[in-house]
Amino acid sequence: MFSHPGSSPHRMKVEPTDDPEPSDLKTSSQQALNSPTEPSEPVENTSSAAPATPQTGKRKAEVQAGSQEKRRKNSPEGFMEHPRFWLPDGNIQVQIGPIRFNLHRSRLAASSLWFKRHFEERDTREIENGFDMENEPEPVELDATGVDITDFERLLIAMDDIVDYYHSPPPFATIASILRAASILEFPKFQSYARGALEALFPDSLEDVGAKTIPHAAEVLILARAWGLPRVLKRAFYELARFPPGAAASSALSLLSPADIILVAQAQKHLATAWISAYKPPDCALCGHSSKVSAAIKFSDISWFMSLSVKYQFDPILGFAMLPQEYKRQVPSCSVCAEVREKVWRTRASRIWNTDLGVWFKLGMHSNN
């Protein structure tokens, strides 16, 4: 992926590839830094062009030497140009690890409060200490901020493609990267975009809970804890709790803190109890059934309800939404009783979502009614 011509021992140019993976970028970067640059063999000039005059050749050598000396003074040994974000008209260099970006200072300052402060402080120092006309400006080092290079890359891509992202949201990993980088470096508009995108993926509304589970719940829970996203907490927790115990659930839970794992496990017990306690036998007197028919209906009814427990004991929100349809198919003649029970189940689901989950998951005062 990387090549570093022997003519410049201090700068290694990263050749672009088709959508390089961040892991490949970092691995190749390290390999390039650990590989010594072989000196190039002298090549005999066989060109028929007239040789340069002594004055021209001397001037050219002075310019090249001066340029290399500036790079040597202002650059860490062996930095590499980013394959995409080394802009030919860039006027500020930013570095993470061994990778350097050549970007537009004005655009960074307009988008980021962090960069705006940094440039203002740098300008103040230069005014006080005098401008150094001999050397290029030092690169902005981001390692101390803790921003990840992959997150920063994806944030820069978002700056180019944000309009497309509103029409066609990027993958979850990209949204997460934008949130982290934009939060650390204070890009408020991109931070707001990422927060809105995650809230759209994990809506905090009872009506939005359906049969399809939402992936990345554990990752979203971690992001919510780290960057203050209270509106996604309830749905992320519920998505984790509604999974029955198994390999998939264990894999997701392994990402969480011990405290959050305990919250999920305790919530599953509460959800199972809420499901079982919601069962009430049908009042067959409302439908005018004889005592013999009523007894048969009630026996069949409890067997039917318990058979659904395997599917809905950890997901009573979906279960209570599906019970009216299931019940009408089970006992078609009890339409009046079905309507009464449907109201009970809807009320129970609303209580779980709007009140109980906040207590079980310790969500504080946040709720969405």
PDB file of C-alpha atoms in Angstrom, residues 30-317:
ATOM      1  CA  GLN A  30       4.167   0.463  10.714  1.00  0.00           C
ATOM      2  CA  GLN A  31       5.821  -1.784   8.139  1.00  0.00           C
ATOM      3  CA  ALA A  32       6.843   1.221   6.131  1.00  0.00           C
ATOM      4  CA  LEU A  33       8.311   2.919   9.189  1.00  0.00           C
ATOM      5  CA  ASN A  34      10.257  -0.188  10.133  1.00  0.00           C
ATOM      6  CA  SER A  35      11.664  -0.690   6.631  1.00  0.00           C
ATOM      7  CA  PRO A  36      14.859   1.241   5.935  1.00  0.00           C
ATOM      8  CA  THR A  37      14.947   3.234   2.752  1.00  0.00           C
ATOM      9  CA  GLU A  38      17.579   1.923   0.378  1.00  0.00           C
ATOM     10  CA  PRO A  39      19.701   4.648  -1.221  1.00  0.00           C
ATOM     11  CA  SER A  40      19.124   4.921  -4.917  1.00  0.00           C
ATOM     12  CA  GLU A  41      22.001   4.028  -7.251  1.00  0.00           C
ATOM     13  CA  PRO A  42      23.427   6.876  -9.289  1.00  0.00           C
ATOM     14  CA  VAL A  43      22.044   6.877 -12.807  1.00  0.00           C
ATOM     15  CA  GLU A  44      24.160   7.976 -15.720  1.00  0.00           C
ATOM     16  CA  ASN A  45      22.612  10.845 -17.635  1.00  0.00           C
ATOM     17  CA  THR A  46      22.068   9.661 -21.200  1.00  0.00           C
ATOM     18  CA  SER A  47      19.718  12.453 -22.162  1.00  0.00           C
ATOM     19  CA  SER A  48      20.557  14.438 -25.297  1.00  0.00           C
ATOM     20  CA  ALA A  49      19.278  17.627 -23.651  1.00  0.00           C
ATOM     21  CA  ALA A  50      21.777  20.397 -23.050  1.00  0.00           C
ATOM     22  CA  PRO A  51      23.212  20.431 -19.502  1.00  0.00           C
ATOM     23  CA  ALA A  52      22.052  23.134 -17.140  1.00  0.00           C
ATOM     24  CA  THR A  53      24.223  26.170 -16.711  1.00  0.00           C
ATOM     25  CA  PRO A  54      26.260  26.267 -13.487  1.00  0.00           C
ATOM     26  CA  GLN A  55      24.048  29.085 -12.153  1.00  0.00           C
ATOM     27  CA  THR A  56      20.803  27.181 -12.879  1.00  0.00           C
ATOM     28  CA  GLY A  57      22.085  23.930 -11.410  1.00  0.00           C
ATOM     29  CA  LYS A  58      23.376  25.671  -8.308  1.00  0.00           C
ATOM     30  CA  ARG A  59      20.068  27.478  -7.722  1.00  0.00           C
ATOM     31  CA  LYS A  60      18.067  24.268  -8.160  1.00  0.00           C
ATOM     32  CA  ALA A  61      20.277  22.446  -5.674  1.00  0.00           C
ATOM     33  CA  GLU A  62      19.855  25.250  -3.144  1.00  0.00           C
ATOM     34  CA  VAL A  63      16.042  25.151  -3.461  1.00  0.00           C
ATOM     35  CA  GLN A  64      15.920  21.367  -3.064  1.00  0.00           C
ATOM     36  CA  ALA A  65      18.262  21.425  -0.087  1.00  0.00           C
ATOM     37  CA  GLY A  66      16.250  24.177   1.575  1.00  0.00           C
ATOM     38  CA  SER A  67      12.975  22.330   1.060  1.00  0.00           C
ATOM     39  CA  GLN A  68      14.373  19.109   2.490  1.00  0.00           C
ATOM     40  CA  GLU A  69      15.845  20.983   5.460  1.00  0.00           C
ATOM     41  CA  LYS A  70      12.450  22.546   6.249  1.00  0.00           C
ATOM     42  CA  ARG A  71      10.785  19.152   6.169  1.00  0.00           C
ATOM     43  CA  ARG A  72      13.514  17.721   8.370  1.00  0.00           C
ATOM     44  CA  LYS A  73      13.107  20.430  10.986  1.00  0.00           C
ATOM     45  CA  ASN A  74       9.297  20.385  11.112  1.00  0.00           C
ATOM     46  CA  SER A  75       8.472  16.722  10.539  1.00  0.00           C
ATOM     47  CA  PRO A  76       8.765  13.573  12.618  1.00  0.00           C
ATOM     48  CA  GLU A  77      11.089  11.113  10.984  1.00  0.00           C
ATOM     49  CA  GLY A  78       9.251   8.973   8.425  1.00  0.00           C
ATOM     50  CA  PHE A  79       5.763  10.518   8.319  1.00  0.00           C
ATOM     51  CA  MET A  80       3.466   9.339   5.542  1.00  0.00           C
ATOM     52  CA  GLU A  81       0.975  11.269   3.449  1.00  0.00           C
ATOM     53  CA  HIS A  82      -2.599  10.094   3.731  1.00  0.00           C
ATOM     54  CA  PRO A  83      -3.746   8.492   0.462  1.00  0.00           C
ATOM     55  CA  ARG A  84      -6.931  10.546   0.160  1.00  0.00           C
ATOM     56  CA  PHE A  85      -6.570  13.565   2.387  1.00  0.00           C
ATOM     57  CA  TRP A  86      -3.289  14.994   1.156  1.00  0.00           C
ATOM     58  CA  LEU A  87      -4.861  17.907  -0.659  1.00  0.00           C
ATOM     59  CA  PRO A  88      -2.614  19.615  -3.220  1.00  0.00           C
ATOM     60  CA  ASP A  89      -3.912  23.034  -2.157  1.00  0.00           C
ATOM     61  CA  GLY A  90      -4.014  22.230   1.558  1.00  0.00           C
ATOM     62  CA  ASN A  91      -2.417  24.771   3.872  1.00  0.00           C
ATOM     63  CA  ILE A  92      -2.381  23.034   7.256  1.00  0.00           C
ATOM     64  CA  GLN A  93      -0.999  19.615   8.132  1.00  0.00           C
ATOM     65  CA  VAL A  94      -2.579  17.388  10.767  1.00  0.00           C
ATOM     66  CA  GLN A  95      -0.933  14.249  12.098  1.00  0.00           C
ATOM     67  CA  ILE A  96      -2.140  11.123  13.927  1.00  0.00           C
ATOM     68  CA  GLY A  97       0.567   8.560  14.607  1.00  0.00           C
ATOM     69  CA  PRO A  98       2.760   8.301  11.506  1.00  0.00           C
ATOM     70  CA  ILE A  99       0.039   9.474   9.116  1.00  0.00           C
ATOM     71  CA  ARG A 100      -0.168  13.093   8.047  1.00  0.00           C
ATOM     72  CA  PHE A 101      -3.090  14.909   6.415  1.00  0.00           C
ATOM     73  CA  ASN A 102      -2.782  18.084   4.325  1.00  0.00           C
ATOM     74  CA  LEU A 103      -6.056  19.953   4.777  1.00  0.00           C
ATOM     75  CA  HIS A 104      -7.712  23.358   4.484  1.00  0.00           C
ATOM     76  CA  ARG A 105      -7.232  25.388   7.634  1.00  0.00           C
ATOM     77  CA  SER A 106     -10.237  27.632   7.037  1.00  0.00           C
ATOM     78  CA  ARG A 107     -12.597  24.692   6.652  1.00  0.00           C
ATOM     79  CA  LEU A 108     -11.379  23.029   9.828  1.00  0.00           C
ATOM     80  CA  ALA A 109     -11.681  26.290  11.778  1.00  0.00           C
ATOM     81  CA  ALA A 110     -15.202  26.894  10.466  1.00  0.00           C
ATOM     82  CA  SER A 111     -16.372  23.379  11.373  1.00  0.00           C
ATOM     83  CA  SER A 112     -14.559  22.655  14.634  1.00  0.00           C
ATOM     84  CA  LEU A 113     -14.410  24.659  17.849  1.00  0.00           C
ATOM     85  CA  TRP A 114     -11.312  22.694  18.842  1.00  0.00           C
ATOM     86  CA  PHE A 115      -9.397  23.595  15.675  1.00  0.00           C
ATOM     87  CA  LYS A 116     -10.629  27.195  15.868  1.00  0.00           C
ATOM     88  CA  ARG A 117      -9.172  27.579  19.367  1.00  0.00           C
ATOM     89  CA  HIS A 118      -5.970  25.827  18.374  1.00  0.00           C
ATOM     90  CA  PHE A 119      -5.374  28.108  15.390  1.00  0.00           C
ATOM     91  CA  GLU A 120      -6.181  31.220  17.404  1.00  0.00           C
ATOM     92  CA  GLU A 121      -3.715  30.202  20.114  1.00  0.00           C
ATOM     93  CA  ARG A 122      -1.066  29.411  17.496  1.00  0.00           C
ATOM     94  CA  ASP A 123      -1.582  32.771  15.792  1.00  0.00           C
ATOM     95  CA  THR A 124      -1.265  34.557  19.126  1.00  0.00           C
ATOM     96  CA  ARG A 125       2.039  32.818  19.865  1.00  0.00           C
ATOM     97  CA  GLU A 126       3.386  33.678  16.426  1.00  0.00           C
ATOM     98  CA  ILE A 127       2.456  37.331  16.858  1.00  0.00           C
ATOM     99  CA  GLU A 128       4.138  37.437  20.261  1.00  0.00           C
ATOM    100  CA  ASN A 129       7.245  35.495  19.236  1.00  0.00           C
ATOM    101  CA  GLY A 130       7.522  36.639  15.647  1.00  0.00           C
ATOM    102  CA  PHE A 131       6.755  34.725  12.493  1.00  0.00           C
ATOM    103  CA  ASP A 132       9.251  32.064  11.418  1.00  0.00           C
ATOM    104  CA  MET A 133       9.570  32.688   7.703  1.00  0.00           C
ATOM    105  CA  GLU A 134      12.273  30.045   7.270  1.00  0.00           C
ATOM    106  CA  ASN A 135      10.224  26.991   8.239  1.00  0.00           C
ATOM    107  CA  GLU A 136       6.854  25.554   7.353  1.00  0.00           C
ATOM    108  CA  PRO A 137       4.202  25.636  10.112  1.00  0.00           C
ATOM    109  CA  GLU A 138       4.412  22.706  12.483  1.00  0.00           C
ATOM    110  CA  PRO A 139       1.749  20.010  11.978  1.00  0.00           C
ATOM    111  CA  VAL A 140      -1.224  19.850  14.344  1.00  0.00           C
ATOM    112  CA  GLU A 141      -0.614  16.759  16.458  1.00  0.00           C
ATOM    113  CA  LEU A 142      -3.859  14.967  17.433  1.00  0.00           C
ATOM    114  CA  ASP A 143      -2.493  11.972  19.316  1.00  0.00           C
ATOM    115  CA  ALA A 144      -2.921  13.713  22.676  1.00  0.00           C
ATOM    116  CA  THR A 145      -6.639  14.252  22.030  1.00  0.00           C
ATOM    117  CA  GLY A 146      -7.277  10.509  21.908  1.00  0.00           C
ATOM    118  CA  VAL A 147      -9.023  10.664  18.539  1.00  0.00           C
ATOM    119  CA  ASP A 148      -8.677   7.466  16.520  1.00  0.00           C
ATOM    120  CA  ILE A 149      -7.275   7.763  13.001  1.00  0.00           C
ATOM    121  CA  THR A 150     -10.122   5.722  11.509  1.00  0.00           C
ATOM    122  CA  ASP A 151     -12.691   7.933  13.237  1.00  0.00           C
ATOM    123  CA  PHE A 152     -10.930  11.064  11.971  1.00  0.00           C
ATOM    124  CA  GLU A 153     -10.817   9.705   8.417  1.00  0.00           C
ATOM    125  CA  ARG A 154     -14.545   8.974   8.491  1.00  0.00           C
ATOM    126  CA  LEU A 155     -15.256  12.436   9.861  1.00  0.00           C
ATOM    127  CA  LEU A 156     -13.323  14.004   6.976  1.00  0.00           C
ATOM    128  CA  ILE A 157     -15.244  11.836   4.498  1.00  0.00           C
ATOM    129  CA  ALA A 158     -18.490  12.979   6.124  1.00  0.00           C
ATOM    130  CA  MET A 159     -17.461  16.589   5.567  1.00  0.00           C
ATOM    131  CA  ASP A 160     -17.387  15.796   1.851  1.00  0.00           C
ATOM    132  CA  ASP A 161     -20.436  13.511   1.733  1.00  0.00           C
ATOM    133  CA  ILE A 162     -22.791  14.801   4.430  1.00  0.00           C
ATOM    134  CA  VAL A 163     -25.561  15.663   1.965  1.00  0.00           C
ATOM    135  CA  ASP A 164     -25.529  12.089   0.656  1.00  0.00           C
ATOM    136  CA  TYR A 165     -25.580  10.783   4.232  1.00  0.00           C
ATOM    137  CA  TYR A 166     -28.865  12.589   4.933  1.00  0.00           C
ATOM    138  CA  HIS A 167     -30.481  10.846   1.955  1.00  0.00           C
ATOM    139  CA  SER A 168     -28.771   7.490   2.456  1.00  0.00           C
ATOM    140  CA  PRO A 169     -27.403   6.946   5.981  1.00  0.00           C
ATOM    141  CA  PRO A 170     -23.950   5.341   6.169  1.00  0.00           C
ATOM    142  CA  PRO A 171     -23.266   2.085   8.046  1.00  0.00           C
ATOM    143  CA  PHE A 172     -23.475   2.050  11.814  1.00  0.00           C
ATOM    144  CA  ALA A 173     -19.679   1.933  12.217  1.00  0.00           C
ATOM    145  CA  THR A 174     -19.347   5.161  10.223  1.00  0.00           C
ATOM    146  CA  ILE A 175     -21.984   6.938  12.316  1.00  0.00           C
ATOM    147  CA  ALA A 176     -20.222   5.806  15.503  1.00  0.00           C
ATOM    148  CA  SER A 177     -16.885   7.093  14.187  1.00  0.00           C
ATOM    149  CA  ILE A 178     -18.391  10.464  13.288  1.00  0.00           C
ATOM    150  CA  LEU A 179     -19.889  10.781  16.777  1.00  0.00           C
ATOM    151  CA  ARG A 180     -16.620   9.972  18.549  1.00  0.00           C
ATOM    152  CA  ALA A 181     -14.375  12.183  16.407  1.00  0.00           C
ATOM    153  CA  ALA A 182     -16.874  15.045  16.264  1.00  0.00           C
ATOM    154  CA  SER A 183     -17.307  14.938  20.039  1.00  0.00           C
ATOM    155  CA  ILE A 184     -13.572  14.935  20.787  1.00  0.00           C
ATOM    156  CA  LEU A 185     -12.697  17.648  18.257  1.00  0.00           C
ATOM    157  CA  GLU A 186     -15.915  19.615  18.754  1.00  0.00           C
ATOM    158  CA  PHE A 187     -17.527  19.528  15.316  1.00  0.00           C
ATOM    159  CA  PRO A 188     -21.027  20.483  16.581  1.00  0.00           C
ATOM    160  CA  LYS A 189     -22.938  20.027  13.325  1.00  0.00           C
ATOM    161  CA  PHE A 190     -21.495  16.576  12.717  1.00  0.00           C
ATOM    162  CA  GLN A 191     -21.972  15.637  16.348  1.00  0.00           C
ATOM    163  CA  SER A 192     -25.634  16.617  16.020  1.00  0.00           C
ATOM    164  CA  TYR A 193     -25.955  14.602  12.804  1.00  0.00           C
ATOM    165  CA  ALA A 194     -24.507  11.464  14.391  1.00  0.00           C
ATOM    166  CA  ARG A 195     -26.689  11.796  17.483  1.00  0.00           C
ATOM    167  CA  GLY A 196     -29.800  12.180  15.332  1.00  0.00           C
ATOM    168  CA  ALA A 197     -28.843   9.203  13.173  1.00  0.00           C
ATOM    169  CA  LEU A 198     -28.389   6.954  16.223  1.00  0.00           C
ATOM    170  CA  GLU A 199     -31.661   8.145  17.753  1.00  0.00           C
ATOM    171  CA  ALA A 200     -33.392   7.285  14.486  1.00  0.00           C
ATOM    172  CA  LEU A 201     -31.871   3.788  14.597  1.00  0.00           C
ATOM    173  CA  PHE A 202     -32.979   3.303  18.234  1.00  0.00           C
ATOM    174  CA  PRO A 203     -36.309   5.157  18.541  1.00  0.00           C
ATOM    175  CA  ASP A 204     -37.555   5.761  22.059  1.00  0.00           C
ATOM    176  CA  SER A 205     -41.210   5.018  21.341  1.00  0.00           C
ATOM    177  CA  LEU A 206     -43.479   2.124  22.267  1.00  0.00           C
ATOM    178  CA  GLU A 207     -45.100   2.184  18.824  1.00  0.00           C
ATOM    179  CA  ASP A 208     -41.735   1.556  17.163  1.00  0.00           C
ATOM    180  CA  VAL A 209     -41.066  -1.747  18.924  1.00  0.00           C
ATOM    181  CA  GLY A 210     -41.632  -4.500  16.385  1.00  0.00           C
ATOM    182  CA  ALA A 211     -40.640  -8.053  15.676  1.00  0.00           C
ATOM    183  CA  LYS A 212     -37.384  -7.056  13.990  1.00  0.00           C
ATOM    184  CA  THR A 213     -34.558  -6.618  16.456  1.00  0.00           C
ATOM    185  CA  ILE A 214     -32.018  -3.828  16.014  1.00  0.00           C
ATOM    186  CA  PRO A 215     -28.334  -4.783  15.724  1.00  0.00           C
ATOM    187  CA  HIS A 216     -25.440  -3.020  17.495  1.00  0.00           C
ATOM    188  CA  ALA A 217     -27.400  -2.475  20.723  1.00  0.00           C
ATOM    189  CA  ALA A 218     -24.349  -3.097  22.913  1.00  0.00           C
ATOM    190  CA  GLU A 219     -22.189  -0.707  20.893  1.00  0.00           C
ATOM    191  CA  VAL A 220     -24.892   1.974  21.057  1.00  0.00           C
ATOM    192  CA  LEU A 221     -25.192   1.523  24.807  1.00  0.00           C
ATOM    193  CA  ILE A 222     -21.447   2.113  25.152  1.00  0.00           C
ATOM    194  CA  LEU A 223     -21.640   5.209  22.934  1.00  0.00           C
ATOM    195  CA  ALA A 224     -24.614   6.513  24.902  1.00  0.00           C
ATOM    196  CA  ARG A 225     -22.758   6.131  28.178  1.00  0.00           C
ATOM    197  CA  ALA A 226     -19.607   7.807  26.822  1.00  0.00           C
ATOM    198  CA  TRP A 227     -21.107  10.698  24.845  1.00  0.00           C
ATOM    199  CA  GLY A 228     -24.410  11.420  26.566  1.00  0.00           C
ATOM    200  CA  LEU A 229     -27.196   9.955  24.424  1.00  0.00           C
ATOM    201  CA  PRO A 230     -30.031   9.367  26.930  1.00  0.00           C
ATOM    202  CA  ARG A 231     -32.736   8.924  24.290  1.00  0.00           C
ATOM    203  CA  VAL A 232     -31.231   5.685  22.947  1.00  0.00           C
ATOM    204  CA  LEU A 233     -30.603   4.020  26.307  1.00  0.00           C
ATOM    205  CA  LYS A 234     -34.043   2.497  26.849  1.00  0.00           C
ATOM    206  CA  ARG A 235     -34.291   0.945  23.395  1.00  0.00           C
ATOM    207  CA  ALA A 236     -30.684  -0.281  23.449  1.00  0.00           C
ATOM    208  CA  PHE A 237     -31.202  -1.923  26.848  1.00  0.00           C
ATOM    209  CA  TYR A 238     -34.496  -3.488  25.748  1.00  0.00           C
ATOM    210  CA  GLU A 239     -32.927  -4.892  22.569  1.00  0.00           C
ATOM    211  CA  LEU A 240     -30.303  -6.605  24.721  1.00  0.00           C
ATOM    212  CA  ALA A 241     -32.824  -7.865  27.273  1.00  0.00           C
ATOM    213  CA  ARG A 242     -35.286  -9.259  24.724  1.00  0.00           C
ATOM    214  CA  PHE A 243     -32.638 -11.662  23.394  1.00  0.00           C
ATOM    215  CA  PRO A 244     -33.013 -15.095  24.994  1.00  0.00           C
ATOM    216  CA  PRO A 245     -29.825 -16.432  26.588  1.00  0.00           C
ATOM    217  CA  GLY A 246     -27.492 -17.897  23.996  1.00  0.00           C
ATOM    218  CA  ALA A 247     -24.334 -17.365  21.981  1.00  0.00           C
ATOM    219  CA  ALA A 248     -25.545 -14.199  20.258  1.00  0.00           C
ATOM    220  CA  ALA A 249     -26.652 -12.618  23.505  1.00  0.00           C
ATOM    221  CA  SER A 250     -23.435 -13.577  25.271  1.00  0.00           C
ATOM    222  CA  SER A 251     -21.351 -12.058  22.495  1.00  0.00           C
ATOM    223  CA  ALA A 252     -23.207  -8.749  22.716  1.00  0.00           C
ATOM    224  CA  LEU A 253     -23.191  -8.645  26.510  1.00  0.00           C
ATOM    225  CA  SER A 254     -19.446  -9.287  26.613  1.00  0.00           C
ATOM    226  CA  LEU A 255     -18.915  -5.746  25.320  1.00  0.00           C
ATOM    227  CA  LEU A 256     -20.683  -4.172  28.299  1.00  0.00           C
ATOM    228  CA  SER A 257     -19.473  -3.173  31.717  1.00  0.00           C
ATOM    229  CA  PRO A 258     -20.239  -5.610  34.567  1.00  0.00           C
ATOM    230  CA  ALA A 259     -22.778  -3.134  35.956  1.00  0.00           C
ATOM    231  CA  ASP A 260     -24.736  -2.998  32.691  1.00  0.00           C
ATOM    232  CA  ILE A 261     -24.614  -6.788  32.303  1.00  0.00           C
ATOM    233  CA  ILE A 262     -26.229  -7.091  35.731  1.00  0.00           C
ATOM    234  CA  LEU A 263     -28.909  -4.571  34.750  1.00  0.00           C
ATOM    235  CA  VAL A 264     -29.779  -6.604  31.641  1.00  0.00           C
ATOM    236  CA  ALA A 265     -29.933  -9.886  33.577  1.00  0.00           C
ATOM    237  CA  GLN A 266     -32.137  -8.385  36.277  1.00  0.00           C
ATOM    238  CA  ALA A 267     -34.401  -6.774  33.687  1.00  0.00           C
ATOM    239  CA  GLN A 268     -34.930 -10.146  32.003  1.00  0.00           C
ATOM    240  CA  LYS A 269     -36.277 -11.513  35.280  1.00  0.00           C
ATOM    241  CA  HIS A 270     -38.618  -8.531  35.592  1.00  0.00           C
ATOM    242  CA  LEU A 271     -39.797  -8.914  31.992  1.00  0.00           C
ATOM    243  CA  ALA A 272     -40.525 -12.621  32.424  1.00  0.00           C
ATOM    244  CA  THR A 273     -42.471 -11.916  35.613  1.00  0.00           C
ATOM    245  CA  ALA A 274     -44.427  -9.128  33.895  1.00  0.00           C
ATOM    246  CA  TRP A 275     -45.371 -11.507  31.094  1.00  0.00           C
ATOM    247  CA  ILE A 276     -46.631 -14.262  33.382  1.00  0.00           C
ATOM    248  CA  SER A 277     -48.438 -11.911  35.765  1.00  0.00           C
ATOM    249  CA  ALA A 278     -50.337 -10.309  32.876  1.00  0.00           C
ATOM    250  CA  TYR A 279     -52.280 -13.512  32.283  1.00  0.00           C
ATOM    251  CA  LYS A 280     -55.902 -13.462  33.384  1.00  0.00           C
ATOM    252  CA  PRO A 281     -58.366 -16.138  32.279  1.00  0.00           C
ATOM    253  CA  PRO A 282     -61.109 -14.999  29.910  1.00  0.00           C
ATOM    254  CA  ASP A 283     -64.473 -13.990  31.361  1.00  0.00           C
ATOM    255  CA  CYS A 284     -66.611 -16.291  29.298  1.00  0.00           C
ATOM    256  CA  ALA A 285     -69.793 -14.921  30.863  1.00  0.00           C
ATOM    257  CA  LEU A 286     -69.366 -11.864  28.654  1.00  0.00           C
ATOM    258  CA  CYS A 287     -69.756 -14.064  25.606  1.00  0.00           C
ATOM    259  CA  GLY A 288     -72.686 -16.160  26.951  1.00  0.00           C
ATOM    260  CA  HIS A 289     -70.914 -19.511  26.918  1.00  0.00           C
ATOM    261  CA  SER A 290     -72.242 -22.407  28.959  1.00  0.00           C
ATOM    262  CA  SER A 291     -70.222 -23.532  31.973  1.00  0.00           C
ATOM    263  CA  LYS A 292     -69.013 -26.615  30.112  1.00  0.00           C
ATOM    264  CA  VAL A 293     -67.845 -24.603  27.119  1.00  0.00           C
ATOM    265  CA  SER A 294     -66.312 -21.987  29.404  1.00  0.00           C
ATOM    266  CA  ALA A 295     -64.283 -24.646  31.248  1.00  0.00           C
ATOM    267  CA  ALA A 296     -62.944 -26.010  27.959  1.00  0.00           C
ATOM    268  CA  ILE A 297     -62.086 -22.520  26.720  1.00  0.00           C
ATOM    269  CA  LYS A 298     -60.228 -21.616  29.910  1.00  0.00           C
ATOM    270  CA  PHE A 299     -58.206 -24.839  29.876  1.00  0.00           C
ATOM    271  CA  SER A 300     -57.279 -24.306  26.247  1.00  0.00           C
ATOM    272  CA  ASP A 301     -56.581 -20.639  26.901  1.00  0.00           C
ATOM    273  CA  ILE A 302     -53.981 -21.145  29.609  1.00  0.00           C
ATOM    274  CA  SER A 303     -52.235 -23.842  27.582  1.00  0.00           C
ATOM    275  CA  TRP A 304     -52.144 -21.477  24.603  1.00  0.00           C
ATOM    276  CA  PHE A 305     -50.760 -18.580  26.690  1.00  0.00           C
ATOM    277  CA  MET A 306     -48.033 -20.692  28.278  1.00  0.00           C
ATOM    278  CA  SER A 307     -46.966 -21.976  24.856  1.00  0.00           C
ATOM    279  CA  LEU A 308     -46.245 -18.371  23.872  1.00  0.00           C
ATOM    280  CA  SER A 309     -44.082 -17.770  26.940  1.00  0.00           C
ATOM    281  CA  VAL A 310     -41.021 -19.273  25.286  1.00  0.00           C
ATOM    282  CA  LYS A 311     -41.290 -16.671  22.529  1.00  0.00           C
ATOM    283  CA  TYR A 312     -42.369 -13.601  24.481  1.00  0.00           C
ATOM    284  CA  GLN A 313     -41.268 -13.962  28.112  1.00  0.00           C
ATOM    285  CA  PHE A 314     -38.300 -11.609  27.552  1.00  0.00           C
ATOM    286  CA  ASP A 315     -40.162  -9.531  24.973  1.00  0.00           C
ATOM    287  CA  PRO A 316     -43.581  -8.764  26.498  1.00  0.00           C
ATOM    288  CA  ILE A 317     -43.881  -5.480  24.584  1.00  0.00           C
TER     289      ILE A 317
END
